[in-house]
Amino acid sequence: VKNIWNFIEYGLTLYFEKLIICLSLIKKLTFGLIVGFCAATAAGQAYERPSFSDNWNVGLSVGATSPVKGHGFVHNARFTVGLDLEKHLTPAFGIGAEALFGVNTSRWPGHLHSATAFDMSYLGAYGSLDFMRLGGKPCARRLFSMGLKAGGGWGHDFMSGNVPGHSFFATKAGLFFNFNFSPRFTVSL
């Protein structure tokens, strides 16, 4: 029995060592692809001579959020509202800042909660990469586009009375799907 356990332990050790090596290679490859795409789109943008006032977006956000683990996904979901400001540096790459507020759903008697209308806030920065503008004609008008947004920022939970709130670092990542109804109006999911 001891030899079997040693064999299993040795096999798991080799497996995890190879997994770590593969994950390291995947991270390097992903980073290289992102840098390459950004360089290619930046080179394409250089010929158009944009000004600082070009390619700004102001957005209103409405949605829902839920804890990732330890809670029921639907039962603990709360509505969120927010505002974001984004500047596209190239047709495919943009940077932005956002403010997001969680609507108070604290209604558990006997537990610490907030008596305010919003019991959570998030202030963060992000980068966006539009997949549809990486190749072909990056400035051509498209009815649909999709891409990736990722970033991080400061989050805060508000409590009532003499109980201090809880501050934390938060990260966000996800896909976006833009439906471009006109050059000046887009709905993003």
PDB file of C-alpha atoms in Angstrom, residues 93-189:
ATOM      1  CA  PHE A  93      -8.120  49.604 -27.961  1.00  0.00           C
ATOM      2  CA  GLY A  94      -9.595  51.926 -25.356  1.00  0.00           C
ATOM      3  CA  ILE A  95      -9.146  52.859 -21.718  1.00  0.00           C
ATOM      4  CA  GLY A  96     -11.820  54.006 -19.336  1.00  0.00           C
ATOM      5  CA  ALA A  97     -12.985  54.705 -15.813  1.00  0.00           C
ATOM      6  CA  GLU A  98     -16.259  53.745 -14.219  1.00  0.00           C
ATOM      7  CA  ALA A  99     -18.313  54.272 -11.087  1.00  0.00           C
ATOM      8  CA  LEU A 100     -20.753  51.528 -10.133  1.00  0.00           C
ATOM      9  CA  PHE A 101     -23.224  51.480  -7.236  1.00  0.00           C
ATOM     10  CA  GLY A 102     -25.110  48.494  -5.824  1.00  0.00           C
ATOM     11  CA  VAL A 103     -28.738  49.037  -4.835  1.00  0.00           C
ATOM     12  CA  ASN A 104     -29.320  48.134  -1.183  1.00  0.00           C
ATOM     13  CA  THR A 105     -30.975  44.748  -0.776  1.00  0.00           C
ATOM     14  CA  SER A 106     -30.108  44.298   2.926  1.00  0.00           C
ATOM     15  CA  ARG A 107     -33.269  43.208   4.677  1.00  0.00           C
ATOM     16  CA  TRP A 108     -32.065  40.593   7.139  1.00  0.00           C
ATOM     17  CA  PRO A 109     -33.201  41.381  10.689  1.00  0.00           C
ATOM     18  CA  GLY A 110     -30.465  41.115  13.311  1.00  0.00           C
ATOM     19  CA  HIS A 111     -27.574  41.334  10.824  1.00  0.00           C
ATOM     20  CA  LEU A 112     -25.215  44.228  10.054  1.00  0.00           C
ATOM     21  CA  HIS A 113     -26.440  46.061   6.997  1.00  0.00           C
ATOM     22  CA  SER A 114     -26.676  49.481   5.436  1.00  0.00           C
ATOM     23  CA  ALA A 115     -29.582  51.881   5.815  1.00  0.00           C
ATOM     24  CA  THR A 116     -28.568  53.822   2.694  1.00  0.00           C
ATOM     25  CA  ALA A 117     -30.050  53.479  -0.799  1.00  0.00           C
ATOM     26  CA  PHE A 118     -26.732  52.170  -2.154  1.00  0.00           C
ATOM     27  CA  ASP A 119     -24.768  49.753  -0.006  1.00  0.00           C
ATOM     28  CA  MET A 120     -21.826  49.127  -2.357  1.00  0.00           C
ATOM     29  CA  SER A 121     -19.636  51.288  -4.586  1.00  0.00           C
ATOM     30  CA  TYR A 122     -16.909  50.523  -7.092  1.00  0.00           C
ATOM     31  CA  LEU A 123     -14.530  53.025  -8.704  1.00  0.00           C
ATOM     32  CA  GLY A 124     -12.194  51.524 -11.247  1.00  0.00           C
ATOM     33  CA  ALA A 125     -10.240  51.750 -14.465  1.00  0.00           C
ATOM     34  CA  TYR A 126     -10.254  49.319 -17.347  1.00  0.00           C
ATOM     35  CA  GLY A 127      -8.925  48.566 -20.786  1.00  0.00           C
ATOM     36  CA  SER A 128     -11.062  47.393 -23.698  1.00  0.00           C
ATOM     37  CA  LEU A 129     -10.157  45.484 -26.829  1.00  0.00           C
ATOM     38  CA  ASP A 130     -12.648  45.355 -29.724  1.00  0.00           C
ATOM     39  CA  PHE A 131     -12.085  42.077 -31.586  1.00  0.00           C
ATOM     40  CA  MET A 132     -14.008  43.198 -34.663  1.00  0.00           C
ATOM     41  CA  ARG A 133     -11.644  46.117 -35.323  1.00  0.00           C
ATOM     42  CA  LEU A 134      -8.396  44.131 -35.204  1.00  0.00           C
ATOM     43  CA  GLY A 135      -8.342  43.208 -38.880  1.00  0.00           C
ATOM     44  CA  GLY A 136      -9.666  44.556 -42.130  1.00  0.00           C
ATOM     45  CA  LYS A 137     -10.901  48.142 -42.122  1.00  0.00           C
ATOM     46  CA  PRO A 138     -10.759  49.260 -38.472  1.00  0.00           C
ATOM     47  CA  CYS A 139     -12.676  52.510 -39.028  1.00  0.00           C
ATOM     48  CA  ALA A 140     -15.493  51.054 -41.131  1.00  0.00           C
ATOM     49  CA  ARG A 141     -18.894  51.349 -39.457  1.00  0.00           C
ATOM     50  CA  ARG A 142     -20.163  48.034 -38.129  1.00  0.00           C
ATOM     51  CA  LEU A 143     -23.654  47.142 -36.948  1.00  0.00           C
ATOM     52  CA  PHE A 144     -22.267  44.675 -34.391  1.00  0.00           C
ATOM     53  CA  SER A 145     -18.983  44.339 -32.549  1.00  0.00           C
ATOM     54  CA  MET A 146     -17.673  42.356 -29.616  1.00  0.00           C
ATOM     55  CA  GLY A 147     -14.621  42.482 -27.423  1.00  0.00           C
ATOM     56  CA  LEU A 148     -13.068  42.188 -23.998  1.00  0.00           C
ATOM     57  CA  LYS A 149     -13.008  44.568 -21.025  1.00  0.00           C
ATOM     58  CA  ALA A 150     -10.794  44.013 -17.993  1.00  0.00           C
ATOM     59  CA  GLY A 151      -9.710  46.206 -15.111  1.00  0.00           C
ATOM     60  CA  GLY A 152      -9.568  46.774 -11.407  1.00  0.00           C
ATOM     61  CA  GLY A 153     -10.426  49.317  -8.784  1.00  0.00           C
ATOM     62  CA  TRP A 154     -11.554  50.208  -5.287  1.00  0.00           C
ATOM     63  CA  GLY A 155     -14.715  48.761  -3.838  1.00  0.00           C
ATOM     64  CA  HIS A 156     -16.497  49.742  -0.633  1.00  0.00           C
ATOM     65  CA  ASP A 157     -19.395  48.227   1.334  1.00  0.00           C
ATOM     66  CA  PHE A 158     -21.358  50.711   3.443  1.00  0.00           C
ATOM     67  CA  MET A 159     -22.687  49.867   6.916  1.00  0.00           C
ATOM     68  CA  SER A 160     -25.053  51.720   9.275  1.00  0.00           C
ATOM     69  CA  GLY A 161     -24.349  53.326  12.620  1.00  0.00           C
ATOM     70  CA  ASN A 162     -20.900  53.109  14.192  1.00  0.00           C
ATOM     71  CA  VAL A 163     -19.880  50.087  12.126  1.00  0.00           C
ATOM     72  CA  PRO A 164     -17.120  51.028   9.666  1.00  0.00           C
ATOM     73  CA  GLY A 165     -17.527  50.091   6.036  1.00  0.00           C
ATOM     74  CA  HIS A 166     -15.369  47.522   4.327  1.00  0.00           C
ATOM     75  CA  SER A 167     -12.964  48.582   1.533  1.00  0.00           C
ATOM     76  CA  PHE A 168     -11.472  46.086  -0.900  1.00  0.00           C
ATOM     77  CA  PHE A 169      -9.658  45.752  -4.220  1.00  0.00           C
ATOM     78  CA  ALA A 170     -11.908  44.417  -6.951  1.00  0.00           C
ATOM     79  CA  THR A 171     -11.251  43.172 -10.466  1.00  0.00           C
ATOM     80  CA  LYS A 172     -13.626  42.884 -13.393  1.00  0.00           C
ATOM     81  CA  ALA A 173     -13.335  41.045 -16.680  1.00  0.00           C
ATOM     82  CA  GLY A 174     -15.858  40.163 -19.324  1.00  0.00           C
ATOM     83  CA  LEU A 175     -16.998  40.220 -22.907  1.00  0.00           C
ATOM     84  CA  PHE A 176     -19.033  43.037 -24.397  1.00  0.00           C
ATOM     85  CA  PHE A 177     -21.439  42.894 -27.321  1.00  0.00           C
ATOM     86  CA  ASN A 178     -22.146  46.240 -29.010  1.00  0.00           C
ATOM     87  CA  PHE A 179     -25.182  46.855 -31.206  1.00  0.00           C
ATOM     88  CA  ASN A 180     -24.434  50.081 -33.108  1.00  0.00           C
ATOM     89  CA  PHE A 181     -27.771  51.628 -34.035  1.00  0.00           C
ATOM     90  CA  SER A 182     -26.193  54.842 -35.300  1.00  0.00           C
ATOM     91  CA  PRO A 183     -22.735  56.466 -35.265  1.00  0.00           C
ATOM     92  CA  ARG A 184     -23.645  58.133 -31.951  1.00  0.00           C
ATOM     93  CA  PHE A 185     -25.831  55.522 -30.207  1.00  0.00           C
ATOM     94  CA  THR A 186     -24.828  52.000 -29.141  1.00  0.00           C
ATOM     95  CA  VAL A 187     -26.374  49.435 -26.827  1.00  0.00           C
ATOM     96  CA  SER A 188     -23.771  47.236 -25.159  1.00  0.00           C
ATOM     97  CA  LEU A 189     -24.400  43.956 -23.359  1.00  0.00           C
TER      98      LEU A 189
END
